[in-house]
Amino acid sequence: MVNTRVTLCGIELDNPVIPASGTFGYGYEFAELYDINCLGTFSFKGTTREPRFGNPTPRIAECTAGMINAVGLQNPGVEAVIREELPRLGKAFRKPVMANVSGFSVEDYAFTCALLDREEQVGWLEVNVSCPNVHGGGMSFGTDPASAAEVTRAVKAVTKKPVILKLSPNVTDIAAIARACEDAGADGISLINTLLGMRIDPRTRRPVIANVMGGFSGPAIFPVALRMVYQVSKAVSVPVVGMGGVASAEDVIEMMMAGASAVEVGAQNLVDPFASKKIVEALPAAMEKYGVTSLEEIIGTAH
Amino acid sequence: MNRELLTITENEPLTASVFRMRLSGCAGGYLPGQFVNVALPGLYLRRPISVCDLADGTLTLIYKVVGRGSELMSRLRPGEKLDVLTGLGNGYDLAAAGDAPLLVGGGVGVPPLYYLAKELIKQGKTVSVVLGFNTKDEIFYEDEFRALGCQTAVTTADGSRGVKGFVTDALPGGASYYYACGPLPMLKALYRAAPFPGEMSFEERMGCGFGACMGCSMMTKSGAKRVCREGPVFKKEELLW
């Protein structure tokens, strides 16, 4: 009998598998297919202060072992999320959920987090300072240690819930940004958001994505993500949530050995709606295969 | 939505670039205007394709070879199995048809209208169809629509067969509601030309095809909608044209 339980910022999870924000909606599309309570938790669609339509289409492009998206944080705004989405989410999912928040100013982040702080089902705030698809916000806060720290402090001041900063890989030194967030009070770090990429359609000779560039995700980015999780978890003492190209229980185990306390599954949910459930179900056998009795004991063994 | 493992029973060209694939083992129960999302070996994203027909557990898909996905699909052989998400999207609103609905399709927008025509005829409707193509060599399914009992007109842009021009040059009188699927310029022209209500099926590059990723959103009079979930069919009065 193996033990898949892990603790993330003081909250216990049945297993470390967490569908990533933007790949799982508010859970109910997936709840039509399976009981999503088998998941550790999930991170719901990135939420901003105001409603957003996002970028023009096409927003999606195929890549080798992955995809590019340039959705641009489409969401109904925090007030509608609280009024309409969370009550529905609560009917399908009974565990603490991770609220993913983005913004265009430090005040935006604080405003949105302050409202979500009052929601009982929200277990963690995952603060996205890494969206590559919006201008003048998102990633610009996550490419500079001082800005990332400022967002962290502003959010910490309005919530008692654990605050996890979600970082961009599109930086020179991700460990320095993680340390700045930790010093500013972050309770955890999650990484990586997507890698900035693009595709061109040779028939039209133009970019496939209307916004030209987008975020590259999928199994192709797993080695890059794993390397960064390793670097960041060596640099900070707060828990790290690893993500980027995770598609199997083996990937989860590798991420944890690199230093992750929990693992998010992103793009794979889009091509296989059962991916996260399959990973949860495959974990015990994968653990037995590698002689792991408790997942907590393998966190950071590669260090 | 269901995930099904279907077996290819046929994959043959109808024209130089349009193929028909038939798959067996289908649970069924999908509506005209819905689509399926097909996983193709070696590609990451699934490919969304409209349902052309569904009969006795056999699903018919008609697709045009335009890129890497459809090229790969055209090389698959009978006997191979495909992982398919089925029953996606809203489908056409059959209740809105009235007694004499008009179906308007252009190019690879024609296939979903076939299943729709079949179901409308089952309900005792008098169905008129206008099918638009660029040239006579690209025409497919004209005979199939006639065989269903539809009043069928064909247009070609170059006049090589049927009415010379576009679908809007061959709209019959007497219709009070239309269903359409085709390229965006055709839909816009029809929107302006037909003075009566209708609904249109849209196409967009999709990530998941089932509402999770927000990759295919479209702005409508009642806000942002997902082409894969609230669509692909939208009522004329919802469109911001």
Coordinates of C-alpha atoms in Angstrom, one line a residue:
Chain A
M1 CA 0.0 0.0 0.0
V2 CA 1.6 3.2 -1.2
N3 CA 0.9 6.7 0.2
T4 CA 0.1 9.4 -2.4
R5 CA -0.8 12.1 0.1
V6 CA 1.2 15.3 0.0
T7 CA 0.9 18.6 1.9
L8 CA 0.9 21.9 0.0
C9 CA 1.3 25.1 2.1
G10 CA -0.4 23.4 5.1
I11 CA -3.3 21.9 3.2
E12 CA -3.3 18.1 2.7
L13 CA -3.9 16.7 -0.8
D14 CA -5.0 13.1 -1.5
N15 CA -2.5 13.1 -4.3
P16 CA -0.2 15.7 -5.9
V17 CA -2.1 15.9 -9.3
I18 CA -3.5 19.3 -10.1
P19 CA -5.0 20.3 -13.5
A20 CA -3.4 23.6 -14.4
S21 CA -5.2 26.9 -14.9
G22 CA -6.6 27.5 -18.3
T23 CA -6.8 23.8 -19.2
F24 CA -9.6 22.8 -16.9
G25 CA -12.1 25.7 -17.0
Y26 CA -14.0 25.7 -13.7
G27 CA -14.1 21.9 -13.7
Y28 CA -17.6 21.2 -14.9
E29 CA -16.8 20.1 -18.5
F30 CA -14.6 17.4 -16.9
A31 CA -17.1 16.6 -14.2
E32 CA -19.4 15.4 -17.0
L33 CA -16.8 12.8 -17.8
Y34 CA -15.6 11.6 -14.4
D35 CA -15.8 12.4 -10.7
I36 CA -13.2 15.2 -10.4
N37 CA -12.9 14.6 -6.7
C38 CA -10.2 12.0 -7.5
L39 CA -7.9 15.0 -8.1
G40 CA -5.6 16.5 -5.5
T41 CA -7.2 19.8 -6.4
F42 CA -7.3 22.0 -9.6
S43 CA -6.4 25.5 -10.5
F44 CA -9.3 27.3 -12.1
K45 CA -9.3 29.6 -15.1
G46 CA -7.1 32.7 -14.7
T47 CA -9.3 35.4 -13.2
T48 CA -8.9 39.2 -13.5
R49 CA -10.5 42.2 -11.9
E50 CA -12.6 43.1 -15.1
P51 CA -14.2 40.7 -17.6
R52 CA -11.9 40.0 -20.6
F53 CA -12.6 38.6 -24.1
G54 CA -9.0 37.9 -24.6
N55 CA -7.1 37.9 -28.0
P56 CA -8.5 37.6 -31.5
T57 CA -8.6 34.2 -33.1
P58 CA -6.8 32.0 -34.2
R59 CA -5.5 31.5 -30.7
I60 CA -4.2 27.9 -31.1
A61 CA -1.4 26.3 -33.1
E62 CA -0.1 22.8 -33.4
C63 CA 3.5 22.0 -32.6
T64 CA 5.6 18.9 -32.4
A65 CA 4.6 17.2 -29.1
G66 CA 2.8 20.4 -28.0
M67 CA 0.8 23.4 -28.8
I68 CA 0.8 27.2 -28.7
N69 CA -2.0 29.2 -27.2
A70 CA -2.7 32.9 -27.1
V71 CA -6.1 33.0 -25.4
G72 CA -5.2 36.1 -23.5
L73 CA -6.9 35.5 -20.1
Q74 CA -10.5 35.3 -21.3
N75 CA -12.6 35.3 -18.2
P76 CA -15.9 36.8 -16.9
G77 CA -14.1 38.9 -14.2
V78 CA -13.7 38.1 -10.5
E79 CA -17.2 39.2 -9.5
A80 CA -18.9 37.0 -12.0
V81 CA -16.6 34.2 -11.1
I82 CA -17.6 34.4 -7.5
R83 CA -21.3 34.9 -8.3
E84 CA -21.8 32.3 -11.1
E85 CA -18.8 30.0 -11.4
L86 CA -17.8 29.1 -7.9
P87 CA -21.3 28.0 -6.7
R88 CA -21.4 25.6 -9.8
L89 CA -17.9 24.5 -9.2
G90 CA -18.8 23.7 -5.6
K91 CA -21.5 21.2 -6.8
A92 CA -18.9 19.2 -8.8
F93 CA -15.9 19.5 -6.5
R94 CA -15.9 19.3 -2.7
K95 CA -12.2 19.9 -1.9
P96 CA -10.3 23.2 -1.5
V97 CA -9.7 24.6 -5.0
M98 CA -6.8 26.7 -6.3
A99 CA -7.8 30.2 -7.5
N100 CA -5.6 31.5 -10.3
V101 CA -5.3 35.3 -10.5
S102 CA -3.8 37.7 -13.0
G103 CA -3.7 41.4 -13.3
F104 CA -2.5 44.5 -15.1
S105 CA -1.5 46.5 -12.0
V106 CA -0.5 45.7 -8.4
E107 CA -3.9 47.1 -7.4
D108 CA -5.6 44.7 -9.7
Y109 CA -3.9 41.7 -8.2
A110 CA -4.8 42.9 -4.7
F111 CA -8.4 43.7 -5.5
T112 CA -9.0 40.3 -7.1
C113 CA -7.2 38.4 -4.4
A114 CA -9.1 40.3 -1.6
L115 CA -12.4 39.2 -3.1
L116 CA -11.3 35.6 -3.6
D117 CA -9.9 35.5 0.0
R118 CA -13.5 35.5 1.3
E119 CA -14.5 32.4 -0.7
E120 CA -14.5 29.4 1.6
Q121 CA -13.7 26.8 -1.1
V122 CA -10.6 28.7 -2.3
G123 CA -7.6 26.9 -0.6
W124 CA -4.7 28.7 -2.3
L125 CA -4.3 31.8 -4.4
E126 CA -2.0 31.1 -7.4
V127 CA -0.9 34.5 -8.6
N128 CA 0.1 34.5 -12.2
V129 CA 2.9 36.9 -12.9
S130 CA 3.7 35.0 -16.1
C131 CA 1.0 35.2 -18.7
P132 CA 2.8 35.7 -22.1
N133 CA -0.3 36.6 -23.9
V134 CA -1.3 40.0 -22.5
H135 CA 0.4 43.3 -23.0
G136 CA 1.2 45.6 -20.1
G137 CA 0.5 42.9 -17.5
G138 CA 0.9 39.3 -16.7
M139 CA 4.4 38.3 -17.6
S140 CA 5.9 41.8 -17.2
F141 CA 5.4 41.4 -13.4
G142 CA 7.2 38.1 -13.5
T143 CA 10.3 39.1 -15.5
D144 CA 11.6 41.5 -12.9
P145 CA 12.4 40.4 -9.3
A146 CA 11.3 43.8 -7.8
S147 CA 7.9 43.8 -9.6
A148 CA 7.3 40.1 -8.7
A149 CA 8.1 41.0 -5.0
E150 CA 5.8 44.0 -5.1
V151 CA 2.8 41.9 -6.4
T152 CA 3.6 39.3 -3.7
R153 CA 3.6 41.8 -0.9
A154 CA 0.4 43.5 -2.1
V155 CA -1.5 40.1 -2.3
K156 CA -0.1 38.9 1.0
A157 CA -1.5 42.0 2.6
V158 CA -5.1 41.2 1.6
T159 CA -5.3 37.4 2.3
K160 CA -4.7 34.8 4.9
K161 CA -4.8 32.0 2.4
P162 CA -1.5 30.6 1.1
V163 CA -0.1 32.6 -1.8
I164 CA 1.7 30.8 -4.6
L165 CA 3.4 32.8 -7.2
K166 CA 3.3 31.3 -10.7
L167 CA 6.5 32.2 -12.6
S168 CA 7.4 32.6 -16.3
P169 CA 10.2 30.6 -17.8
N170 CA 10.9 33.5 -20.3
V171 CA 13.5 35.0 -18.0
T172 CA 17.3 34.9 -17.6
D173 CA 17.4 33.8 -14.0
I174 CA 14.1 32.2 -12.7
A175 CA 15.7 31.4 -9.3
A176 CA 16.4 35.0 -8.6
I177 CA 12.7 35.9 -9.2
A178 CA 11.6 32.9 -7.0
R179 CA 13.9 34.1 -4.2
A180 CA 12.5 37.7 -4.5
C181 CA 8.9 36.3 -4.2
E182 CA 9.9 34.2 -1.2
D183 CA 11.6 37.1 0.5
A184 CA 8.4 39.1 -0.1
G185 CA 6.3 36.5 1.7
A186 CA 5.2 34.0 -0.9
D187 CA 4.1 30.7 0.6
G188 CA 4.9 28.8 -2.5
I189 CA 6.1 29.0 -6.1
S190 CA 4.6 27.3 -9.1
L191 CA 6.3 27.0 -12.4
I192 CA 6.6 27.0 -15.4
N193 CA 4.0 29.0 -17.3
T194 CA 4.3 28.5 -21.1
L195 CA 7.4 29.3 -23.2
L196 CA 7.0 32.1 -25.7
G197 CA 6.8 30.6 -29.1
M198 CA 5.3 31.1 -32.6
R199 CA 4.4 29.3 -35.8
I200 CA 4.1 30.5 -39.4
D201 CA 1.7 29.0 -42.0
P202 CA 3.8 28.5 -45.1
R203 CA 0.7 28.7 -47.3
T204 CA -0.2 32.2 -46.1
R205 CA 3.3 33.2 -45.2
R206 CA 1.9 34.8 -42.0
P207 CA 1.9 33.8 -38.3
V208 CA -0.7 31.1 -37.4
I209 CA -1.6 32.9 -34.2
A210 CA -3.5 36.3 -34.6
N211 CA -1.5 37.7 -31.8
V212 CA 1.7 36.5 -33.6
M213 CA 3.3 34.9 -30.5
G214 CA 1.8 32.6 -27.9
G215 CA 2.6 30.3 -25.1
F216 CA 4.2 26.9 -26.0
S217 CA 3.2 24.0 -23.8
G218 CA 2.9 20.2 -24.0
P219 CA 5.3 17.2 -23.5
A220 CA 8.0 19.0 -25.6
I221 CA 8.7 21.4 -22.8
F222 CA 8.9 18.9 -20.0
P223 CA 12.8 18.8 -19.8
V224 CA 12.9 22.6 -19.6
A225 CA 10.3 22.7 -16.9
L226 CA 12.0 20.0 -14.9
R227 CA 15.3 21.8 -15.1
M228 CA 13.7 25.0 -13.8
V229 CA 11.8 23.2 -11.0
Y230 CA 15.1 21.8 -9.9
Q231 CA 16.8 25.2 -10.0
V232 CA 14.0 27.0 -8.2
S233 CA 13.4 24.3 -5.5
K234 CA 17.2 24.5 -4.7
A235 CA 17.0 28.3 -4.4
V236 CA 13.9 28.6 -2.1
S237 CA 12.7 26.8 1.0
V238 CA 8.9 27.3 0.4
P239 CA 7.1 24.5 -1.5
V240 CA 7.3 24.4 -5.2
V241 CA 4.5 23.2 -7.6
G242 CA 6.0 21.8 -10.8
M243 CA 4.4 21.9 -14.2
G244 CA 5.2 22.0 -17.9
G245 CA 4.6 19.1 -20.2
V246 CA 3.5 16.6 -17.6
A247 CA 1.6 13.8 -19.3
S248 CA 2.1 10.6 -17.1
A249 CA 2.5 9.4 -13.6
E250 CA 6.3 8.9 -14.3
D251 CA 6.5 12.6 -15.2
V252 CA 4.9 13.4 -11.8
I253 CA 7.5 11.3 -10.0
E254 CA 10.3 13.0 -11.9
M255 CA 8.9 16.5 -11.1
M256 CA 8.8 15.6 -7.4
M257 CA 12.3 14.2 -7.5
A258 CA 13.4 17.5 -9.0
G259 CA 11.8 19.3 -6.0
A260 CA 8.1 19.7 -6.6
S261 CA 5.7 19.2 -3.6
A262 CA 2.8 18.9 -6.1
V263 CA 2.5 18.7 -9.8
E264 CA 0.2 20.5 -12.3
V265 CA -1.0 18.9 -15.5
G266 CA -1.8 21.4 -18.3
A267 CA -2.0 20.9 -22.1
Q268 CA -2.5 17.1 -21.7
N269 CA -6.1 17.7 -20.4
L270 CA -7.0 19.4 -23.7
V271 CA -6.0 16.5 -25.9
D272 CA -7.1 13.8 -23.5
P273 CA -9.9 14.9 -21.2
F274 CA -9.2 11.9 -19.0
A275 CA -5.4 12.7 -18.7
S276 CA -5.5 13.9 -15.0
K277 CA -7.7 11.0 -13.9
K278 CA -5.4 8.5 -15.6
I279 CA -2.3 10.0 -14.0
V280 CA -4.0 9.8 -10.5
E281 CA -4.9 6.2 -11.2
A282 CA -1.4 5.3 -12.6
L283 CA 0.5 6.8 -9.7
P284 CA 0.4 3.8 -7.2
A285 CA 1.7 1.4 -9.8
A286 CA 4.4 3.8 -10.9
M287 CA 5.4 4.3 -7.3
E288 CA 5.7 0.6 -6.7
K289 CA 7.8 0.2 -9.9
Y290 CA 10.4 2.7 -8.5
G291 CA 10.2 1.4 -4.9
V292 CA 8.5 4.6 -3.6
T293 CA 6.2 4.0 -0.6
S294 CA 5.3 7.6 0.1
L295 CA 5.5 10.5 -2.4
E296 CA 6.6 13.0 0.2
E297 CA 9.9 11.1 0.7
I298 CA 10.9 11.7 -3.0
I299 CA 10.6 15.5 -3.0
G300 CA 13.9 16.9 -4.1
T301 CA 15.9 13.6 -4.0
A302 CA 17.7 14.7 -7.2
H303 CA 19.3 17.6 -5.3
Chain B
M1 CA -19.3 14.2 -25.0
N2 CA -18.1 10.7 -25.2
R3 CA -14.6 9.2 -26.0
E4 CA -14.9 6.4 -28.5
L5 CA -12.5 4.1 -30.2
L6 CA -13.8 3.7 -33.8
T7 CA -12.7 1.6 -36.7
I8 CA -12.1 3.0 -40.1
T9 CA -14.2 1.2 -42.7
E10 CA -13.7 3.5 -45.6
N11 CA -11.4 6.5 -46.5
E12 CA -11.7 7.4 -50.1
P13 CA -11.5 10.6 -52.2
L14 CA -14.7 12.2 -53.4
T15 CA -12.8 14.9 -55.4
A16 CA -9.1 15.7 -55.8
S17 CA -8.9 17.1 -52.2
V18 CA -12.1 16.1 -50.4
F19 CA -12.2 12.7 -48.7
R20 CA -14.9 10.7 -47.1
M21 CA -14.1 8.6 -44.0
R22 CA -16.5 6.1 -42.5
L23 CA -16.0 4.7 -39.0
S24 CA -17.8 1.9 -37.3
G25 CA -18.5 1.2 -33.7
C26 CA -20.2 4.4 -33.0
A27 CA -22.5 4.7 -29.9
G28 CA -24.5 7.3 -31.7
G29 CA -27.0 9.8 -30.3
Y30 CA -25.4 12.9 -31.8
L31 CA -27.4 15.7 -33.3
P32 CA -27.0 17.2 -36.8
G33 CA -24.5 20.1 -36.7
Q34 CA -22.5 18.6 -33.9
F35 CA -18.9 17.6 -34.5
V36 CA -16.2 15.1 -33.4
N37 CA -12.6 15.7 -32.5
V38 CA -10.2 13.1 -33.9
A39 CA -6.9 12.2 -32.4
L40 CA -4.4 11.5 -35.2
P41 CA -1.3 9.4 -34.6
G42 CA 1.8 11.7 -34.4
L43 CA -0.1 14.9 -33.9
Y44 CA -0.6 16.6 -30.6
L45 CA -3.9 18.4 -31.1
R46 CA -7.1 16.7 -32.2
R47 CA -8.8 17.7 -35.4
P48 CA -12.4 18.9 -35.2
I49 CA -14.7 17.6 -38.1
S50 CA -18.4 18.0 -38.6
V51 CA -20.7 14.9 -38.6
C52 CA -21.9 14.3 -42.2
D53 CA -24.0 11.2 -41.3
L54 CA -24.7 8.8 -38.6
A55 CA -26.5 5.5 -39.4
D56 CA -26.5 2.1 -37.8
G57 CA -23.4 2.8 -35.7
T58 CA -21.4 4.1 -38.7
L59 CA -20.2 7.7 -38.6
T60 CA -19.5 9.5 -41.9
L61 CA -17.0 12.4 -41.9
I62 CA -16.1 14.4 -45.0
Y63 CA -12.9 16.5 -44.9
K64 CA -10.7 18.5 -47.1
V65 CA -7.0 18.0 -47.3
V66 CA -5.6 21.4 -46.4
G67 CA -2.8 20.9 -43.9
R68 CA -0.7 18.4 -42.1
G69 CA -3.5 16.9 -40.0
S70 CA -5.9 16.3 -42.9
E71 CA -3.1 15.0 -45.1
L72 CA -2.2 12.5 -42.5
M73 CA -5.8 11.6 -42.1
S74 CA -6.2 11.0 -45.8
R75 CA -3.4 8.3 -45.6
L76 CA -5.2 6.2 -42.9
R77 CA -6.5 2.8 -44.1
P78 CA -9.5 0.8 -43.3
G79 CA -9.1 -1.4 -40.2
E80 CA -7.1 1.3 -38.3
K81 CA -8.7 2.6 -35.1
L82 CA -9.1 6.2 -34.1
D83 CA -9.6 7.8 -30.7
V84 CA -12.6 10.2 -31.2
L85 CA -14.4 12.6 -28.9
T86 CA -18.0 12.5 -30.1
G87 CA -21.2 14.5 -29.6
L88 CA -19.4 17.9 -29.4
G89 CA -21.1 21.3 -29.8
N90 CA -24.7 22.4 -29.7
G91 CA -26.0 21.2 -33.2
Y92 CA -28.7 22.8 -35.3
D93 CA -32.0 23.7 -33.8
L94 CA -34.4 21.5 -35.7
A95 CA -37.4 22.9 -33.9
A96 CA -36.9 26.2 -35.7
A97 CA -37.2 24.7 -39.2
G98 CA -40.8 25.6 -40.1
D99 CA -42.4 23.6 -42.9
A100 CA -39.9 24.4 -45.7
P101 CA -36.4 25.0 -44.5
L102 CA -33.6 26.0 -46.7
L103 CA -30.1 24.5 -46.3
V104 CA -27.1 26.4 -47.7
G105 CA -23.7 24.9 -47.9
G106 CA -20.4 26.0 -49.4
G107 CA -17.4 23.7 -50.1
V108 CA -16.6 21.6 -47.1
G109 CA -19.4 23.3 -45.3
V110 CA -21.8 21.0 -47.1
P111 CA -21.3 17.8 -45.1
P112 CA -23.1 18.7 -41.8
L113 CA -26.1 19.7 -43.9
Y114 CA -26.5 16.1 -45.2
Y115 CA -27.3 14.7 -41.7
L116 CA -29.5 17.7 -41.0
A117 CA -31.5 17.2 -44.3
K118 CA -32.0 13.6 -43.5
E119 CA -33.4 14.4 -40.0
L120 CA -35.6 17.2 -41.3
I121 CA -37.1 14.9 -44.0
K122 CA -37.8 12.3 -41.4
Q123 CA -39.8 15.0 -39.6
G124 CA -41.9 15.5 -42.8
K125 CA -40.3 18.8 -43.9
T126 CA -39.9 20.0 -47.5
V127 CA -36.2 20.6 -47.7
S128 CA -34.5 22.9 -50.3
V129 CA -30.7 22.8 -50.6
V130 CA -28.3 25.2 -52.3
L131 CA -24.7 23.9 -52.6
G132 CA -21.9 26.2 -53.7
F133 CA -18.5 25.2 -55.1
N134 CA -15.7 26.9 -57.0
T135 CA -15.8 24.6 -60.0
K136 CA -17.5 21.4 -61.3
D137 CA -14.6 19.1 -60.3
E138 CA -15.1 20.1 -56.7
I139 CA -18.7 19.2 -56.5
F140 CA -19.7 16.4 -54.1
Y141 CA -22.9 15.0 -52.6
E142 CA -25.3 16.6 -55.1
D143 CA -26.8 13.2 -56.0
E144 CA -26.9 12.2 -52.3
F145 CA -29.0 15.3 -51.4
R146 CA -31.3 14.6 -54.4
A147 CA -31.6 11.0 -53.3
L148 CA -32.9 12.1 -49.9
G149 CA -35.6 14.0 -51.7
C150 CA -34.3 17.5 -51.4
Q151 CA -34.9 20.2 -53.9
T152 CA -31.3 20.7 -54.8
A153 CA -29.5 23.6 -56.6
V154 CA -25.8 23.8 -57.3
T155 CA -23.7 26.9 -58.0
T156 CA -20.2 27.2 -59.3
A157 CA -18.1 30.3 -59.1
D158 CA -16.8 29.7 -62.6
G159 CA -20.1 28.6 -64.1
S160 CA -18.8 25.2 -65.1
R161 CA -22.0 23.6 -63.7
G162 CA -25.3 24.7 -62.3
V163 CA -25.9 28.4 -61.6
K164 CA -22.9 30.6 -62.3
G165 CA -22.0 32.6 -59.2
F166 CA -22.4 32.0 -55.4
V167 CA -25.1 30.4 -53.3
T168 CA -26.8 33.8 -52.9
D169 CA -27.4 33.7 -56.7
A170 CA -29.6 30.6 -56.4
L171 CA -31.7 31.1 -53.2
P172 CA -35.2 29.7 -53.9
G173 CA -38.3 31.6 -53.0
G174 CA -40.7 30.3 -50.3
A175 CA -38.3 29.4 -47.5
S176 CA -38.9 30.9 -44.1
Y177 CA -35.8 29.6 -42.2
Y178 CA -32.3 28.7 -43.2
Y179 CA -29.4 26.6 -42.0
A180 CA -26.0 27.3 -43.3
C181 CA -22.4 26.1 -43.2
G182 CA -19.5 27.3 -45.3
P183 CA -16.6 29.8 -45.5
L184 CA -17.0 33.1 -43.7
P185 CA -17.5 35.2 -46.9
M186 CA -20.4 32.9 -47.9
L187 CA -22.0 33.2 -44.5
K188 CA -21.7 37.0 -44.5
A189 CA -23.2 37.2 -48.0
L190 CA -26.1 34.9 -47.0
Y191 CA -26.6 36.9 -43.8
R192 CA -27.2 40.0 -46.0
A193 CA -29.1 38.3 -48.8
A194 CA -31.6 36.2 -46.9
P195 CA -34.3 38.5 -45.4
F196 CA -35.6 35.7 -43.1
P197 CA -34.2 34.1 -39.9
G198 CA -31.7 31.3 -39.8
E199 CA -28.6 29.9 -38.1
M200 CA -25.1 29.3 -39.2
S201 CA -22.3 26.8 -38.3
F202 CA -18.9 28.3 -37.6
E203 CA -15.4 27.0 -37.8
E204 CA -12.4 28.0 -35.7
R205 CA -9.0 26.6 -34.7
M206 CA -9.6 24.7 -31.5
G207 CA -7.5 23.4 -28.7
C208 CA -9.7 21.0 -26.8
G209 CA -13.1 21.1 -28.7
F210 CA -15.1 20.6 -25.5
G211 CA -15.0 24.0 -23.7
A212 CA -11.9 23.8 -21.5
C213 CA -9.3 26.0 -23.2
M214 CA -11.2 29.1 -24.6
G215 CA -9.1 28.7 -27.7
C216 CA -12.1 29.2 -30.1
S217 CA -14.1 32.0 -28.6
M218 CA -16.3 34.3 -30.6
M219 CA -18.0 37.5 -29.6
T220 CA -21.8 37.6 -30.0
K221 CA -24.6 39.9 -29.0
S222 CA -24.9 38.0 -25.7
G223 CA -21.2 38.0 -24.9
A224 CA -18.2 35.8 -25.6
K225 CA -19.2 32.2 -26.7
R226 CA -17.1 29.2 -27.3
V227 CA -17.5 27.9 -30.9
C228 CA -16.9 24.4 -29.6
R229 CA -19.4 24.5 -26.8
E230 CA -22.2 27.1 -27.2
G231 CA -21.6 26.8 -30.9
P232 CA -20.6 25.8 -33.6
V233 CA -24.1 26.8 -34.6
F234 CA -25.2 30.4 -33.8
K235 CA -28.6 32.0 -34.6
K236 CA -28.5 34.9 -37.1
E237 CA -29.7 37.4 -34.5
E238 CA -26.8 36.5 -32.2
L239 CA -24.2 37.6 -34.7
L240 CA -22.4 40.9 -34.5
W241 CA -22.5 41.6 -38.3

